[in-house]
Short mmCIF file of C-alpha atoms and ligand atoms in Angstrom, two decimals:
data_model
loop_
_atom_site.label_atom_id
_atom_site.label_comp_id
_atom_site.label_asym_id
_atom_site.label_seq_id
_atom_site.Cartn_x
_atom_site.Cartn_y
_atom_site.Cartn_z
CA MET A 1 -57.02 3.40 89.81
CA ILE A 2 -57.15 1.23 86.70
CA ASP A 3 -53.69 1.23 85.18
CA PHE A 4 -53.21 1.69 81.49
CA ASN A 5 -50.81 -1.25 81.35
CA VAL A 6 -49.76 -4.05 83.69
CA PRO A 7 -46.80 -6.15 82.47
CA PRO A 8 -47.81 -9.74 81.71
CA TYR A 9 -46.99 -12.24 84.45
CA VAL A 10 -48.03 -15.89 84.26
CA GLY A 11 -46.42 -17.20 87.44
CA THR A 12 -43.70 -19.55 86.15
CA GLU A 13 -41.25 -16.80 85.25
CA MET A 14 -39.26 -16.68 88.49
CA GLU A 15 -38.70 -20.44 88.67
CA TYR A 16 -37.13 -20.30 85.20
CA VAL A 17 -35.04 -17.26 86.12
CA ARG A 18 -33.84 -19.13 89.20
CA GLU A 19 -32.97 -22.13 87.03
CA ALA A 20 -30.91 -19.95 84.71
CA ALA A 21 -28.89 -18.55 87.61
CA ALA A 22 -28.70 -21.40 90.13
CA VAL A 23 -28.89 -24.54 87.97
CA ASN A 24 -27.56 -23.60 84.55
CA HIS A 25 -25.06 -21.06 85.89
CA LYS A 26 -25.55 -19.27 82.62
CA ILE A 27 -26.81 -15.71 82.82
CA CYS A 28 -25.14 -14.06 79.82
CA GLY A 29 -26.61 -14.30 76.34
CA ASP A 30 -27.31 -17.40 74.24
CA GLY A 31 -27.64 -19.88 77.08
CA PRO A 32 -30.20 -22.71 77.16
CA PHE A 33 -33.22 -20.45 77.71
CA SER A 34 -32.28 -18.21 74.77
CA ALA A 35 -31.97 -21.32 72.61
CA ARG A 36 -35.45 -22.43 73.70
CA CYS A 37 -36.91 -18.99 72.92
CA HIS A 38 -35.29 -19.04 69.48
CA GLN A 39 -36.62 -22.53 68.82
CA TRP A 40 -40.09 -21.59 70.05
CA MET A 41 -40.30 -18.61 67.67
CA GLU A 42 -38.90 -20.61 64.76
CA GLN A 43 -41.38 -23.45 65.28
CA ARG A 44 -44.40 -21.37 66.17
CA PHE A 45 -43.99 -18.75 63.44
CA GLY A 46 -42.04 -20.74 60.87
CA ALA A 47 -39.23 -18.15 60.98
CA ARG A 48 -36.00 -19.19 59.29
CA LYS A 49 -33.93 -17.70 62.10
CA ALA A 50 -35.02 -15.93 65.28
CA LEU A 51 -32.48 -14.16 67.50
CA LEU A 52 -33.23 -12.49 70.81
CA THR A 53 -32.01 -8.92 71.16
CA THR A 54 -31.80 -6.41 74.00
CA SER A 55 -34.88 -4.54 72.73
CA GLY A 56 -37.21 -4.08 69.80
CA THR A 57 -35.17 -0.99 69.01
CA ALA A 58 -32.00 -3.13 68.92
CA ALA A 59 -33.71 -5.56 66.54
CA LEU A 60 -34.55 -2.64 64.24
CA GLU A 61 -30.97 -1.38 64.49
CA MET A 62 -29.64 -4.80 63.52
CA ALA A 63 -32.03 -4.88 60.57
CA ALA A 64 -30.88 -1.41 59.52
CA ILE A 65 -27.22 -2.48 59.61
CA LEU A 66 -28.07 -5.63 57.62
CA CYS A 67 -29.69 -3.45 54.93
CA ASP A 68 -26.20 -2.01 54.25
CA LEU A 69 -27.36 1.53 53.54
CA GLN A 70 -25.16 4.32 52.27
CA PRO A 71 -25.57 7.90 53.48
CA GLY A 72 -28.40 9.46 51.49
CA ASP A 73 -30.15 6.17 50.84
CA GLU A 74 -33.85 6.48 51.54
CA VAL A 75 -36.16 4.47 53.74
CA ILE A 76 -39.95 4.70 53.46
CA LEU A 77 -41.92 4.49 56.70
CA PRO A 78 -45.06 5.88 58.30
CA SER A 79 -44.84 9.02 60.41
CA PHE A 80 -47.40 7.66 62.88
CA THR A 81 -45.06 5.34 64.78
CA PHE A 82 -42.68 5.09 67.71
CA SER A 83 -39.35 6.91 67.39
CA SER A 84 -37.35 3.64 67.20
CA THR A 85 -38.70 2.87 63.74
CA ALA A 86 -36.90 6.02 62.60
CA THR A 87 -33.82 6.15 64.85
CA ALA A 88 -32.63 2.71 63.74
CA PHE A 89 -32.38 3.87 60.14
CA GLN A 90 -31.25 7.41 60.95
CA MET A 91 -28.29 5.90 62.84
CA VAL A 92 -26.96 4.27 59.69
CA GLY A 93 -27.24 7.55 57.78
CA ALA A 94 -30.45 6.97 55.87
CA THR A 95 -32.87 9.71 54.89
CA LEU A 96 -36.34 9.05 56.23
CA VAL A 97 -39.26 9.45 53.84
CA PHE A 98 -42.58 9.50 55.67
CA VAL A 99 -45.76 8.43 53.94
CA ASP A 100 -49.32 9.00 55.12
CA ILE A 101 -51.37 6.33 56.88
CA ARG A 102 -54.75 4.77 56.19
CA PRO A 103 -57.39 6.10 58.57
CA ASP A 104 -59.00 2.69 59.08
CA THR A 105 -55.98 0.78 60.45
CA MET A 106 -53.54 3.66 61.11
CA ASN A 107 -51.02 1.63 59.05
CA ILE A 108 -48.92 2.98 56.18
CA ASP A 109 -51.12 3.58 53.12
CA GLU A 110 -49.75 1.00 50.69
CA THR A 111 -51.24 2.89 47.73
CA LEU A 112 -48.97 5.89 48.44
CA ILE A 113 -45.67 4.02 48.70
CA GLU A 114 -44.81 3.71 45.04
CA ALA A 115 -45.00 7.46 44.40
CA ALA A 116 -42.47 8.04 47.20
CA ILE A 117 -39.86 5.76 45.65
CA THR A 118 -36.78 7.44 44.11
CA SER A 119 -33.50 6.11 42.73
CA ARG A 120 -32.14 6.27 46.32
CA THR A 121 -34.91 4.22 47.95
CA ARG A 122 -33.64 0.96 49.50
CA VAL A 123 -36.07 -0.13 52.21
CA ILE A 124 -39.76 -0.08 53.12
CA VAL A 125 -40.63 -0.32 56.82
CA PRO A 126 -44.25 -1.29 57.41
CA VAL A 127 -45.32 -0.89 61.05
CA HIS A 128 -48.13 -3.21 62.09
CA TYR A 129 -49.96 -0.76 64.33
CA ALA A 130 -51.94 -2.30 67.20
CA GLY A 131 -50.94 -5.74 65.93
CA VAL A 132 -53.12 -5.37 62.83
CA ALA A 133 -51.22 -6.22 59.65
CA CYS A 134 -50.28 -3.77 56.93
CA GLU A 135 -51.36 -4.72 53.39
CA MET A 136 -48.33 -6.96 52.95
CA ASP A 137 -49.14 -8.50 49.54
CA THR A 138 -49.10 -5.05 47.96
CA ILE A 139 -46.01 -3.96 49.89
CA MET A 140 -44.03 -7.11 49.01
CA ASP A 141 -45.04 -6.74 45.38
CA ILE A 142 -43.81 -3.12 45.28
CA ALA A 143 -40.57 -4.17 46.99
CA ALA A 144 -39.99 -6.97 44.48
CA ARG A 145 -40.60 -4.72 41.47
CA HIS A 146 -38.27 -2.00 42.77
CA ASP A 147 -35.69 -4.34 44.31
CA LEU A 148 -36.22 -3.03 47.85
CA LEU A 149 -35.78 -4.71 51.21
CA VAL A 150 -38.68 -4.88 53.67
CA VAL A 151 -38.21 -4.56 57.42
CA GLU A 152 -41.41 -5.31 59.33
CA ASP A 153 -41.71 -3.38 62.57
CA ALA A 154 -43.79 -6.09 64.22
CA ALA A 155 -43.05 -4.82 67.74
CA GLN A 156 -46.79 -4.87 68.42
CA GLY A 157 -47.58 -7.82 66.16
CA VAL A 158 -46.32 -10.95 67.94
CA MET A 159 -48.90 -13.74 67.34
CA SER A 160 -50.85 -11.74 64.72
CA THR A 161 -51.19 -13.03 61.17
CA TYR A 162 -51.75 -11.73 57.65
CA LYS A 163 -53.51 -14.22 55.37
CA GLY A 164 -52.36 -16.95 57.71
CA ARG A 165 -48.73 -15.81 57.85
CA PRO A 166 -47.30 -14.65 61.18
CA LEU A 167 -46.30 -10.98 61.22
CA GLY A 168 -42.54 -10.60 61.23
CA THR A 169 -42.02 -13.55 58.85
CA ILE A 170 -43.14 -11.85 55.63
CA GLY A 171 -40.50 -9.16 54.98
CA THR A 172 -36.74 -9.62 54.65
CA PHE A 173 -36.52 -9.04 58.41
CA GLY A 174 -39.11 -8.86 61.18
CA CYS A 175 -38.60 -7.08 64.49
CA TYR A 176 -40.40 -7.97 67.72
CA SER A 177 -40.44 -6.15 71.05
CA PHE A 178 -40.73 -7.81 74.45
CA HIS A 179 -40.85 -4.57 76.39
CA GLU A 180 -43.15 -4.63 79.41
CA THR A 181 -45.83 -2.78 77.43
CA LYS A 182 -45.99 -5.50 74.79
CA ASN A 183 -48.02 -8.73 74.76
CA TYR A 184 -45.11 -10.97 75.83
CA SER A 185 -42.37 -9.50 77.93
CA MET A 186 -38.92 -9.92 79.43
CA GLY A 187 -38.83 -6.37 80.83
CA GLU A 188 -36.64 -4.99 78.09
CA GLY A 189 -36.05 -7.16 75.04
CA GLY A 190 -36.84 -8.02 71.47
CA ALA A 191 -36.02 -10.35 68.61
CA ILE A 192 -35.07 -10.14 64.98
CA LEU A 193 -36.47 -12.68 62.54
CA VAL A 194 -34.17 -13.23 59.58
CA ASN A 195 -36.40 -14.55 56.84
CA ASP A 196 -33.88 -14.62 54.00
CA PRO A 197 -31.23 -17.26 54.82
CA ALA A 198 -28.62 -15.24 52.91
CA TYR A 199 -28.51 -12.81 55.86
CA ILE A 200 -28.36 -15.27 58.76
CA GLU A 201 -24.61 -15.51 59.20
CA ARG A 202 -24.12 -11.75 58.99
CA ALA A 203 -26.96 -11.24 61.49
CA GLU A 204 -25.13 -13.50 63.96
CA ILE A 205 -21.91 -11.53 63.46
CA ILE A 206 -23.52 -8.11 63.89
CA ARG A 207 -25.30 -9.33 67.03
CA GLU A 208 -21.99 -10.54 68.54
CA LYS A 209 -20.02 -7.28 68.42
CA GLY A 210 -18.94 -7.84 64.82
CA THR A 211 -17.19 -11.14 65.58
CA ASN A 212 -17.48 -14.58 64.04
CA ARG A 213 -18.04 -16.13 67.47
CA GLN A 214 -20.95 -18.29 66.29
CA ARG A 215 -18.78 -19.88 63.60
CA PHE A 216 -16.14 -20.49 66.27
CA PHE A 217 -18.72 -22.24 68.49
CA ARG A 218 -19.77 -24.39 65.55
CA GLY A 219 -16.14 -25.35 64.96
CA GLN A 220 -16.07 -23.69 61.53
CA VAL A 221 -13.09 -21.45 62.42
CA ASP A 222 -10.34 -22.10 64.97
CA LYS A 223 -10.34 -18.63 66.52
CA TYR A 224 -12.86 -15.86 66.64
CA THR A 225 -12.11 -12.35 65.59
CA TRP A 226 -13.59 -9.02 64.54
CA VAL A 227 -14.87 -9.39 60.99
CA ASP A 228 -17.68 -6.85 60.40
CA ARG A 229 -19.77 -4.03 61.83
CA GLY A 230 -21.62 -4.89 65.00
CA GLY A 231 -22.99 -4.12 68.41
CA SER A 232 -23.84 -5.83 71.68
CA TYR A 233 -27.30 -7.15 70.95
CA LEU A 234 -27.47 -10.39 72.96
CA GLN A 235 -30.11 -10.65 75.64
CA SER A 236 -29.31 -12.12 79.07
CA ASP A 237 -30.41 -15.74 79.54
CA MET A 238 -32.23 -14.67 82.73
CA ASN A 239 -34.49 -12.44 80.68
CA ALA A 240 -34.89 -15.22 78.13
CA ALA A 241 -35.99 -17.53 80.97
CA TYR A 242 -38.64 -14.98 81.94
CA LEU A 243 -39.85 -14.73 78.35
CA LEU A 244 -39.94 -18.49 77.78
CA ALA A 245 -42.42 -18.85 80.64
CA GLN A 246 -44.73 -16.48 78.76
CA PHE A 247 -44.16 -18.13 75.38
CA GLU A 248 -45.34 -21.39 76.95
CA GLN A 249 -48.61 -19.61 77.83
CA ALA A 250 -48.80 -17.69 74.55
CA ASP A 251 -52.22 -18.94 73.53
CA ALA A 252 -53.72 -18.33 76.96
CA ILE A 253 -52.32 -14.79 77.00
CA ASN A 254 -53.57 -14.13 73.48
CA ASP A 255 -57.05 -15.52 74.20
CA ASP A 256 -57.33 -13.52 77.39
CA ARG A 257 -56.38 -10.26 75.69
CA LEU A 258 -58.84 -10.96 72.86
CA ARG A 259 -61.60 -11.51 75.44
CA THR A 260 -60.97 -8.05 76.87
CA TRP A 261 -60.74 -6.55 73.38
CA HIS A 262 -64.09 -8.04 72.35
CA ALA A 263 -65.71 -6.94 75.61
CA TYR A 264 -64.73 -3.35 74.74
CA TRP A 265 -65.84 -3.78 71.16
CA ASP A 266 -69.27 -5.23 71.96
CA ALA A 267 -69.98 -2.64 74.64
CA LEU A 268 -68.84 0.38 72.61
CA LEU A 269 -70.32 -0.64 69.26
CA PRO A 270 -73.65 1.12 69.99
CA LEU A 271 -71.75 4.42 70.46
CA ALA A 272 -70.01 3.85 67.13
CA GLU A 273 -73.30 3.03 65.43
CA ARG A 274 -74.70 6.33 66.66
CA GLY A 275 -71.70 8.09 65.12
CA LEU A 276 -70.31 9.28 68.47
CA ILE A 277 -66.99 7.43 68.25
CA GLU A 278 -65.06 5.30 65.75
CA LEU A 279 -63.73 1.84 66.48
CA PRO A 280 -60.67 0.12 64.96
CA THR A 281 -60.91 -1.75 61.66
CA VAL A 282 -59.45 -5.23 61.23
CA PRO A 283 -59.30 -5.89 57.48
CA GLU A 284 -60.24 -9.27 56.07
CA GLY A 285 -57.34 -11.69 56.18
CA CYS A 286 -55.87 -10.07 59.29
CA VAL A 287 -56.00 -11.89 62.61
CA HIS A 288 -54.83 -9.61 65.40
CA ASN A 289 -53.43 -10.14 68.88
CA ALA A 290 -55.40 -7.53 70.84
CA HIS A 291 -52.24 -5.56 71.44
CA MET A 292 -54.31 -2.48 72.09
CA PHE A 293 -57.85 -1.20 72.13
CA TYR A 294 -58.32 2.29 70.85
CA LEU A 295 -61.23 4.45 69.85
CA LYS A 296 -61.38 7.72 67.99
CA CYS A 297 -63.10 10.82 69.30
CA LYS A 298 -64.53 13.62 67.16
CA ASP A 299 -61.40 15.75 67.53
CA LEU A 300 -58.49 16.69 69.78
CA ASP A 301 -60.61 18.76 72.19
CA GLU A 302 -63.05 15.95 72.71
CA ARG A 303 -60.18 13.53 73.29
CA THR A 304 -58.66 15.79 75.94
CA ALA A 305 -62.02 16.00 77.67
CA LEU A 306 -62.55 12.22 77.48
CA ILE A 307 -59.12 11.44 78.94
CA SER A 308 -59.71 13.82 81.82
CA HIS A 309 -63.21 12.41 82.41
CA LEU A 310 -61.75 8.89 82.54
CA LYS A 311 -59.07 10.04 84.95
CA GLN A 312 -61.72 11.40 87.31
CA ARG A 313 -63.33 7.96 87.20
CA GLY A 314 -60.00 6.32 88.08
CA VAL A 315 -59.17 5.15 84.56
CA LEU A 316 -55.81 5.87 82.95
CA ALA A 317 -56.22 6.24 79.20
CA VAL A 318 -53.44 7.54 76.96
CA PHE A 319 -52.67 8.72 73.46
CA HIS A 320 -49.34 8.50 71.66
CA TYR A 321 -47.07 9.42 68.79
CA VAL A 322 -46.49 13.03 67.96
CA PRO A 323 -46.15 12.35 64.22
CA LEU A 324 -42.45 11.87 63.54
CA HIS A 325 -42.36 14.30 60.63
CA SER A 326 -43.50 17.15 62.89
CA SER A 327 -41.21 16.18 65.80
CA PRO A 328 -37.95 18.16 66.25
CA ALA A 329 -35.71 15.28 65.08
CA GLY A 330 -38.05 14.20 62.32
CA GLU A 331 -37.86 17.66 60.79
CA VAL A 332 -34.07 17.31 60.60
CA PHE A 333 -33.72 13.69 59.50
CA GLY A 334 -36.73 13.18 57.28
CA ARG A 335 -39.32 14.56 54.94
CA PHE A 336 -42.98 13.81 54.37
CA HIS A 337 -43.80 12.68 50.87
CA GLY A 338 -47.19 13.83 49.66
CA GLU A 339 -49.84 15.36 51.84
CA ASP A 340 -50.46 14.66 55.52
CA VAL A 341 -54.17 13.99 55.22
CA TYR A 342 -54.60 11.47 58.03
CA THR A 343 -51.41 11.12 60.10
CA THR A 344 -51.92 14.21 62.25
CA ARG A 345 -55.70 14.38 62.13
CA GLU A 346 -56.37 10.75 63.01
CA GLY A 347 -53.54 10.61 65.55
CA ASP A 348 -55.04 13.60 67.34
CA ARG A 349 -58.37 11.83 67.86
CA LEU A 350 -57.08 8.44 68.97
CA VAL A 351 -57.23 7.32 72.60
CA ARG A 352 -56.05 3.97 73.98
CA LEU A 353 -58.03 2.28 76.74
CA PRO A 354 -56.43 0.12 79.47
CA MET A 355 -55.51 -3.22 77.96
CA TYR A 356 -53.35 -5.95 79.46
CA TYR A 357 -53.18 -9.66 80.17
CA ASP A 358 -55.44 -10.85 83.00
CA MET A 359 -57.41 -7.62 83.19
CA ARG A 360 -60.31 -8.18 85.57
CA PRO A 361 -63.69 -8.10 83.76
CA GLU A 362 -65.04 -5.69 86.39
CA ASP A 363 -62.21 -3.27 85.58
CA THR A 364 -62.98 -3.51 81.86
CA GLN A 365 -66.60 -2.77 82.78
CA THR A 366 -65.56 0.27 84.82
CA VAL A 367 -63.73 1.63 81.77
CA ILE A 368 -66.70 0.92 79.51
CA ASP A 369 -69.13 2.59 81.92
CA ALA A 370 -66.91 5.68 82.15
CA VAL A 371 -66.68 5.99 78.35
CA LYS A 372 -70.46 5.55 78.00
CA GLU A 373 -71.12 8.08 80.71
CA PHE A 374 -68.96 10.63 78.86
CA TYR A 375 -70.91 10.21 75.62
CA GLN A 376 -74.38 9.68 77.03
CA GLY A 377 -74.23 12.10 79.97
C1 PLP B 1 -42.42 -0.82 71.32
C2 PLP B 1 -42.12 -0.45 69.93
C3 PLP B 1 -40.80 -0.37 69.45
C4 PLP B 1 -39.60 -0.46 70.34
O1 PLP B 1 -39.49 -1.60 71.11
P1 PLP B 1 -38.54 -1.55 72.41
O2 PLP B 1 -38.49 -2.99 72.82
O3 PLP B 1 -39.23 -0.69 73.41
O4 PLP B 1 -37.22 -1.03 72.02
C5 PLP B 1 -40.61 -0.12 68.11
N1 PLP B 1 -41.64 0.07 67.27
C6 PLP B 1 -42.91 0.02 67.70
C7 PLP B 1 -44.01 0.25 66.71
C8 PLP B 1 -43.20 -0.22 69.04
O5 PLP B 1 -44.47 -0.25 69.45
#
């Protein structure tokens, strides 16, 4: 069986985890390995402040708290995304306003955002689907003109860039996920990038259960106390140790994934040229991280048949995202602005092929052969 995902593992993880426990004797949050992860992200991506969190969802929740929303304030986001993009903002009482996606990248259609803005709109949440950037120049321009904050859901976009700028560093906040299904992993984990220095101190407070503990550690106050809203968002230093091992191999992991991605692309291009399938679009100026490889079938029925054909050939392929606006919670907490032209239709035809670090070329070939066999008989 060819798995859909295998968590990344480079081999140095366990030695670092052992060091955290047996040498550093520091296994709670913000130990030496967390500091090295923060520093790595700040140097590599040029982020003003990077803070590890317990998940990508937690990073989004921190960002939502930092946006200081009032009940009834509106947040604009795509409907074709993971539930966390919505729950983080729903939890702070916001109304979710879903906007249609572009069929080429499956990202929020930047040309539809402005029409969805009302006097209650406070935040835009672009989701960089498959690690391919949203049209950030347009989105940042809209945000500036309407005085809105931008929270990048870059859970899938670690190591991708938009016009040379790392995803997650462009908006007010950027949120990464290090879940085992993502390109770099600590099992469960994430990070928030705070790109506007005005929010850094409050981010540290919210992350530390609403206390000014960081100021205390820096000697700026003589006791620490509860000062603001907050949660428990620190990641264990053991998990940070695991992640650091992968950060140190970030380029090798990225290159390896891109090799697999291009193998799929080259082999399946003839099917696309014959109009049998569609392949993903990577717009000019976007450099992606091969987070996923997907193709689009003719319709839902064909996708169902393809997935079952692949399964018979020992290949696990999956689809995802019931559009949030048509999910039970989305119907309660949000509304779709404008017409759903592409969200449902394109989502219904999309299938993701197995894609992970260190995938054996012969396994990639097995997947390719099975897809070709389906379309060519
Ligand atoms: C994975 C993912 C998340 C959530 O990350 P977790 O670390 O699993 O909490 C949020 N948004 C998107 C788009 C994701 O792909």
